[in-house]
Amino acid sequence: MKVARPTNFPTRLEERYHAILKRRVRAAYLLLQKKLAGVLKRLKPGIDERAARKDSVASDIAEIIRVVNQVERAHAKAYGVGGDDLDAIASAVATYTTGQVARVIGIDVAAMPGVGPLLGEWTAANVDLITSIDSQFFDQIREQVKETVTSGRLTRDLAKSIRERYDVTASRAQFIARDQVAKLNA
């Protein structure tokens, strides 16, 4: 009796998927940083002075959030949802996995009915995940703007909290890439 060798994990495909997500998240962050720089520089004296006096900052918050909303729309227009990239990764993972299965047990699972629709379902679910990464990032930024400015913290605190949100989102992108490639591979 022949003993089946274990299959390998498609690490390079995970890295490719992660690179796609990382580019999107980084582009959103850099665009946000660029667009907010001028607004924060202009608002900084007022925000920082009002923070010291605990004055109303509603107009400052509204102006910053208006810029965040513009950046979110521009980012969505520039990057779409990435379906083509995901289709390519899904196809590559399927090819890799079916090759591994064929090597181990000698069955061509790619020819089995139902494999094609599974790839389509995976791609659709991942389009939703990518969209959620973007929307959650911008939602969290809007919350950080409100929280930072209303609590009387300085503009540098806002810049720092935006960077922290970016770092969290980048980590989430890496997790999603690993998790989803593993799920499709399985």
PDB file of N, CA and C in Angstrom, residues 10-65:
ATOM      1  N   PRO A  10       0.116  26.647  -0.137  1.00  0.00           N
ATOM      2  CA  PRO A  10       0.497  27.573  -1.218  1.00  0.00           C
ATOM      3  C   PRO A  10       0.945  28.944  -0.689  1.00  0.00           C
ATOM      4  N   THR A  11       2.089  28.969  -0.054  1.00  0.00           N
ATOM      5  CA  THR A  11       2.600  30.184   0.586  1.00  0.00           C
ATOM      6  C   THR A  11       2.754  31.340  -0.396  1.00  0.00           C
ATOM      7  N   ARG A  12       3.263  31.051  -1.580  1.00  0.00           N
ATOM      8  CA  ARG A  12       3.460  32.135  -2.553  1.00  0.00           C
ATOM      9  C   ARG A  12       2.138  32.763  -2.976  1.00  0.00           C
ATOM     10  N   LEU A  13       1.103  31.964  -3.054  1.00  0.00           N
ATOM     11  CA  LEU A  13      -0.206  32.499  -3.411  1.00  0.00           C
ATOM     12  C   LEU A  13      -0.776  33.350  -2.275  1.00  0.00           C
ATOM     13  N   GLU A  14      -0.534  32.917  -1.061  1.00  0.00           N
ATOM     14  CA  GLU A  14      -0.931  33.730   0.090  1.00  0.00           C
ATOM     15  C   GLU A  14      -0.202  35.063   0.055  1.00  0.00           C
ATOM     16  N   GLU A  15       1.086  35.030  -0.235  1.00  0.00           N
ATOM     17  CA  GLU A  15       1.877  36.261  -0.306  1.00  0.00           C
ATOM     18  C   GLU A  15       1.373  37.176  -1.417  1.00  0.00           C
ATOM     19  N   ARG A  16       0.964  36.589  -2.536  1.00  0.00           N
ATOM     20  CA  ARG A  16       0.428  37.378  -3.645  1.00  0.00           C
ATOM     21  C   ARG A  16      -0.883  38.052  -3.235  1.00  0.00           C
ATOM     22  N   TYR A  17      -1.741  37.304  -2.576  1.00  0.00           N
ATOM     23  CA  TYR A  17      -3.009  37.853  -2.103  1.00  0.00           C
ATOM     24  C   TYR A  17      -2.746  38.957  -1.080  1.00  0.00           C
ATOM     25  N   HIS A  18      -1.832  38.698  -0.152  1.00  0.00           N
ATOM     26  CA  HIS A  18      -1.504  39.700   0.855  1.00  0.00           C
ATOM     27  C   HIS A  18      -0.959  40.967   0.199  1.00  0.00           C
ATOM     28  N   ALA A  19      -0.154  40.820  -0.828  1.00  0.00           N
ATOM     29  CA  ALA A  19       0.406  41.987  -1.521  1.00  0.00           C
ATOM     30  C   ALA A  19      -0.702  42.841  -2.137  1.00  0.00           C
ATOM     31  N   ILE A  20      -1.722  42.190  -2.687  1.00  0.00           N
ATOM     32  CA  ILE A  20      -2.859  42.926  -3.264  1.00  0.00           C
ATOM     33  C   ILE A  20      -3.563  43.728  -2.169  1.00  0.00           C
ATOM     34  N   LEU A  21      -3.847  43.061  -1.051  1.00  0.00           N
ATOM     35  CA  LEU A  21      -4.533  43.735   0.051  1.00  0.00           C
ATOM     36  C   LEU A  21      -3.663  44.844   0.637  1.00  0.00           C
ATOM     37  N   LYS A  22      -2.390  44.570   0.795  1.00  0.00           N
ATOM     38  CA  LYS A  22      -1.467  45.544   1.377  1.00  0.00           C
ATOM     39  C   LYS A  22      -1.377  46.800   0.505  1.00  0.00           C
ATOM     40  N   ARG A  23      -1.321  46.612  -0.815  1.00  0.00           N
ATOM     41  CA  ARG A  23      -1.284  47.770  -1.727  1.00  0.00           C
ATOM     42  C   ARG A  23      -2.531  48.635  -1.556  1.00  0.00           C
ATOM     43  N   ARG A  24      -3.682  47.987  -1.453  1.00  0.00           N
ATOM     44  CA  ARG A  24      -4.939  48.721  -1.299  1.00  0.00           C
ATOM     45  C   ARG A  24      -4.969  49.513   0.005  1.00  0.00           C
ATOM     46  N   VAL A  25      -4.601  48.852   1.096  1.00  0.00           N
ATOM     47  CA  VAL A  25      -4.639  49.503   2.405  1.00  0.00           C
ATOM     48  C   VAL A  25      -3.626  50.645   2.452  1.00  0.00           C
ATOM     49  N   ARG A  26      -2.440  50.389   1.947  1.00  0.00           N
ATOM     50  CA  ARG A  26      -1.400  51.428   1.948  1.00  0.00           C
ATOM     51  C   ARG A  26      -1.805  52.618   1.084  1.00  0.00           C
ATOM     52  N   ALA A  27      -2.401  52.346  -0.062  1.00  0.00           N
ATOM     53  CA  ALA A  27      -2.851  53.432  -0.934  1.00  0.00           C
ATOM     54  C   ALA A  27      -3.905  54.284  -0.238  1.00  0.00           C
ATOM     55  N   ALA A  28      -4.827  53.637   0.467  1.00  0.00           N
ATOM     56  CA  ALA A  28      -5.862  54.376   1.204  1.00  0.00           C
ATOM     57  C   ALA A  28      -5.218  55.246   2.274  1.00  0.00           C
ATOM     58  N   TYR A  29      -4.280  54.676   3.006  1.00  0.00           N
ATOM     59  CA  TYR A  29      -3.614  55.414   4.082  1.00  0.00           C
ATOM     60  C   TYR A  29      -2.821  56.593   3.528  1.00  0.00           C
ATOM     61  N   LEU A  30      -2.047  56.368   2.477  1.00  0.00           N
ATOM     62  CA  LEU A  30      -1.222  57.445   1.918  1.00  0.00           C
ATOM     63  C   LEU A  30      -2.072  58.572   1.337  1.00  0.00           C
ATOM     64  N   LEU A  31      -3.152  58.210   0.669  1.00  0.00           N
ATOM     65  CA  LEU A  31      -4.043  59.232   0.126  1.00  0.00           C
ATOM     66  C   LEU A  31      -4.695  60.023   1.256  1.00  0.00           C
ATOM     67  N   LEU A  32      -5.126  59.320   2.289  1.00  0.00           N
ATOM     68  CA  LEU A  32      -5.726  59.975   3.442  1.00  0.00           C
ATOM     69  C   LEU A  32      -4.720  60.903   4.111  1.00  0.00           C
ATOM     70  N   GLN A  33      -3.524  60.419   4.299  1.00  0.00           N
ATOM     71  CA  GLN A  33      -2.465  61.209   4.929  1.00  0.00           C
ATOM     72  C   GLN A  33      -2.186  62.477   4.108  1.00  0.00           C
ATOM     73  N   LYS A  34      -2.109  62.315   2.800  1.00  0.00           N
ATOM     74  CA  LYS A  34      -1.822  63.448   1.915  1.00  0.00           C
ATOM     75  C   LYS A  34      -2.944  64.486   1.973  1.00  0.00           C
ATOM     76  N   LYS A  35      -4.180  64.024   1.869  1.00  0.00           N
ATOM     77  CA  LYS A  35      -5.320  64.946   1.853  1.00  0.00           C
ATOM     78  C   LYS A  35      -5.567  65.602   3.207  1.00  0.00           C
ATOM     79  N   LEU A  36      -5.305  64.876   4.288  1.00  0.00           N
ATOM     80  CA  LEU A  36      -5.536  65.450   5.613  1.00  0.00           C
ATOM     81  C   LEU A  36      -4.421  66.388   6.052  1.00  0.00           C
ATOM     82  N   ALA A  37      -3.241  66.237   5.478  1.00  0.00           N
ATOM     83  CA  ALA A  37      -2.102  67.054   5.904  1.00  0.00           C
ATOM     84  C   ALA A  37      -2.416  68.545   5.813  1.00  0.00           C
ATOM     85  N   GLY A  38      -2.938  68.970   4.685  1.00  0.00           N
ATOM     86  CA  GLY A  38      -3.255  70.392   4.516  1.00  0.00           C
ATOM     87  C   GLY A  38      -4.360  70.858   5.442  1.00  0.00           C
ATOM     88  N   VAL A  39      -5.398  70.034   5.561  1.00  0.00           N
ATOM     89  CA  VAL A  39      -6.526  70.401   6.425  1.00  0.00           C
ATOM     90  C   VAL A  39      -6.079  70.488   7.878  1.00  0.00           C
ATOM     91  N   LEU A  40      -5.330  69.488   8.328  1.00  0.00           N
ATOM     92  CA  LEU A  40      -4.879  69.503   9.723  1.00  0.00           C
ATOM     93  C   LEU A  40      -3.908  70.648   9.991  1.00  0.00           C
ATOM     94  N   LYS A  41      -3.066  70.946   9.019  1.00  0.00           N
ATOM     95  CA  LYS A  41      -2.127  72.059   9.193  1.00  0.00           C
ATOM     96  C   LYS A  41      -2.896  73.374   9.339  1.00  0.00           C
ATOM     97  N   ARG A  42      -3.934  73.528   8.512  1.00  0.00           N
ATOM     98  CA  ARG A  42      -4.740  74.737   8.568  1.00  0.00           C
ATOM     99  C   ARG A  42      -5.561  74.796   9.857  1.00  0.00           C
ATOM    100  N   LEU A  43      -6.100  73.664  10.297  1.00  0.00           N
ATOM    101  CA  LEU A  43      -6.954  73.631  11.484  1.00  0.00           C
ATOM    102  C   LEU A  43      -6.170  73.507  12.792  1.00  0.00           C
ATOM    103  N   LYS A  44      -4.906  73.105  12.704  1.00  0.00           N
ATOM    104  CA  LYS A  44      -4.105  72.800  13.890  1.00  0.00           C
ATOM    105  C   LYS A  44      -4.146  73.896  14.956  1.00  0.00           C
ATOM    106  N   PRO A  45      -3.849  75.143  14.609  1.00  0.00           N
ATOM    107  CA  PRO A  45      -3.856  76.151  15.682  1.00  0.00           C
ATOM    108  C   PRO A  45      -5.207  76.244  16.384  1.00  0.00           C
ATOM    109  N   GLY A  46      -6.288  76.216  15.604  1.00  0.00           N
ATOM    110  CA  GLY A  46      -7.614  76.307  16.201  1.00  0.00           C
ATOM    111  C   GLY A  46      -7.971  75.095  17.034  1.00  0.00           C
ATOM    112  N   ILE A  47      -7.701  73.902  16.511  1.00  0.00           N
ATOM    113  CA  ILE A  47      -8.023  72.674  17.250  1.00  0.00           C
ATOM    114  C   ILE A  47      -7.199  72.610  18.526  1.00  0.00           C
ATOM    115  N   ASP A  48      -5.923  72.861  18.406  1.00  0.00           N
ATOM    116  CA  ASP A  48      -5.058  72.767  19.584  1.00  0.00           C
ATOM    117  C   ASP A  48      -5.408  73.832  20.621  1.00  0.00           C
ATOM    118  N   GLU A  49      -5.758  75.035  20.160  1.00  0.00           N
ATOM    119  CA  GLU A  49      -6.140  76.097  21.090  1.00  0.00           C
ATOM    120  C   GLU A  49      -7.480  75.783  21.754  1.00  0.00           C
ATOM    121  N   ARG A  50      -8.461  75.332  20.949  1.00  0.00           N
ATOM    122  CA  ARG A  50      -9.765  74.973  21.516  1.00  0.00           C
ATOM    123  C   ARG A  50      -9.643  73.766  22.437  1.00  0.00           C
ATOM    124  N   ALA A  51      -8.725  72.862  22.121  1.00  0.00           N
ATOM    125  CA  ALA A  51      -8.524  71.695  22.982  1.00  0.00           C
ATOM    126  C   ALA A  51      -8.109  72.148  24.370  1.00  0.00           C
ATOM    127  N   ALA A  52      -7.267  73.148  24.420  1.00  0.00           N
ATOM    128  CA  ALA A  52      -6.809  73.663  25.716  1.00  0.00           C
ATOM    129  C   ALA A  52      -7.959  74.331  26.468  1.00  0.00           C
ATOM    130  N   ARG A  53      -8.887  74.966  25.724  1.00  0.00           N
ATOM    131  CA  ARG A  53     -10.006  75.661  26.366  1.00  0.00           C
ATOM    132  C   ARG A  53     -11.257  74.789  26.453  1.00  0.00           C
ATOM    133  N   LYS A  54     -11.253  73.620  25.791  1.00  0.00           N
ATOM    134  CA  LYS A  54     -12.413  72.715  25.751  1.00  0.00           C
ATOM    135  C   LYS A  54     -13.603  73.354  25.021  1.00  0.00           C
ATOM    136  N   ASP A  55     -13.320  74.167  23.992  1.00  0.00           N
ATOM    137  CA  ASP A  55     -14.371  74.799  23.199  1.00  0.00           C
ATOM    138  C   ASP A  55     -14.971  73.805  22.204  1.00  0.00           C
ATOM    139  N   SER A  56     -16.031  74.239  21.529  1.00  0.00           N
ATOM    140  CA  SER A  56     -16.690  73.421  20.517  1.00  0.00           C
ATOM    141  C   SER A  56     -15.784  73.214  19.309  1.00  0.00           C
ATOM    142  N   VAL A  57     -15.789  71.985  18.827  1.00  0.00           N
ATOM    143  CA  VAL A  57     -14.943  71.649  17.681  1.00  0.00           C
ATOM    144  C   VAL A  57     -15.756  70.994  16.573  1.00  0.00           C
ATOM    145  N   ALA A  58     -17.070  71.162  16.612  1.00  0.00           N
ATOM    146  CA  ALA A  58     -17.943  70.490  15.647  1.00  0.00           C
ATOM    147  C   ALA A  58     -17.599  70.842  14.207  1.00  0.00           C
ATOM    148  N   SER A  59     -17.311  72.100  13.927  1.00  0.00           N
ATOM    149  CA  SER A  59     -17.003  72.482  12.545  1.00  0.00           C
ATOM    150  C   SER A  59     -15.678  71.869  12.093  1.00  0.00           C
ATOM    151  N   ASP A  60     -14.717  71.760  12.998  1.00  0.00           N
ATOM    152  CA  ASP A  60     -13.445  71.126  12.652  1.00  0.00           C
ATOM    153  C   ASP A  60     -13.652  69.645  12.323  1.00  0.00           C
ATOM    154  N   ILE A  61     -14.443  68.984  13.146  1.00  0.00           N
ATOM    155  CA  ILE A  61     -14.737  67.561  12.917  1.00  0.00           C
ATOM    156  C   ILE A  61     -15.425  67.384  11.570  1.00  0.00           C
ATOM    157  N   ALA A  62     -16.405  68.217  11.296  1.00  0.00           N
ATOM    158  CA  ALA A  62     -17.141  68.109  10.035  1.00  0.00           C
ATOM    159  C   ALA A  62     -16.208  68.303   8.841  1.00  0.00           C
ATOM    160  N   GLU A  63     -15.299  69.244   8.930  1.00  0.00           N
ATOM    161  CA  GLU A  63     -14.377  69.486   7.815  1.00  0.00           C
ATOM    162  C   GLU A  63     -13.417  68.316   7.612  1.00  0.00           C
ATOM    163  N   ILE A  64     -12.901  67.769   8.684  1.00  0.00           N
ATOM    164  CA  ILE A  64     -11.984  66.627   8.577  1.00  0.00           C
ATOM    165  C   ILE A  64     -12.724  65.410   8.024  1.00  0.00           C
ATOM    166  N   ILE A  65     -13.920  65.163   8.517  1.00  0.00           N
ATOM    167  CA  ILE A  65     -14.694  64.008   8.045  1.00  0.00           C
ATOM    168  C   ILE A  65     -15.082  64.180   6.575  1.00  0.00           C
TER     169      ILE A  65
END
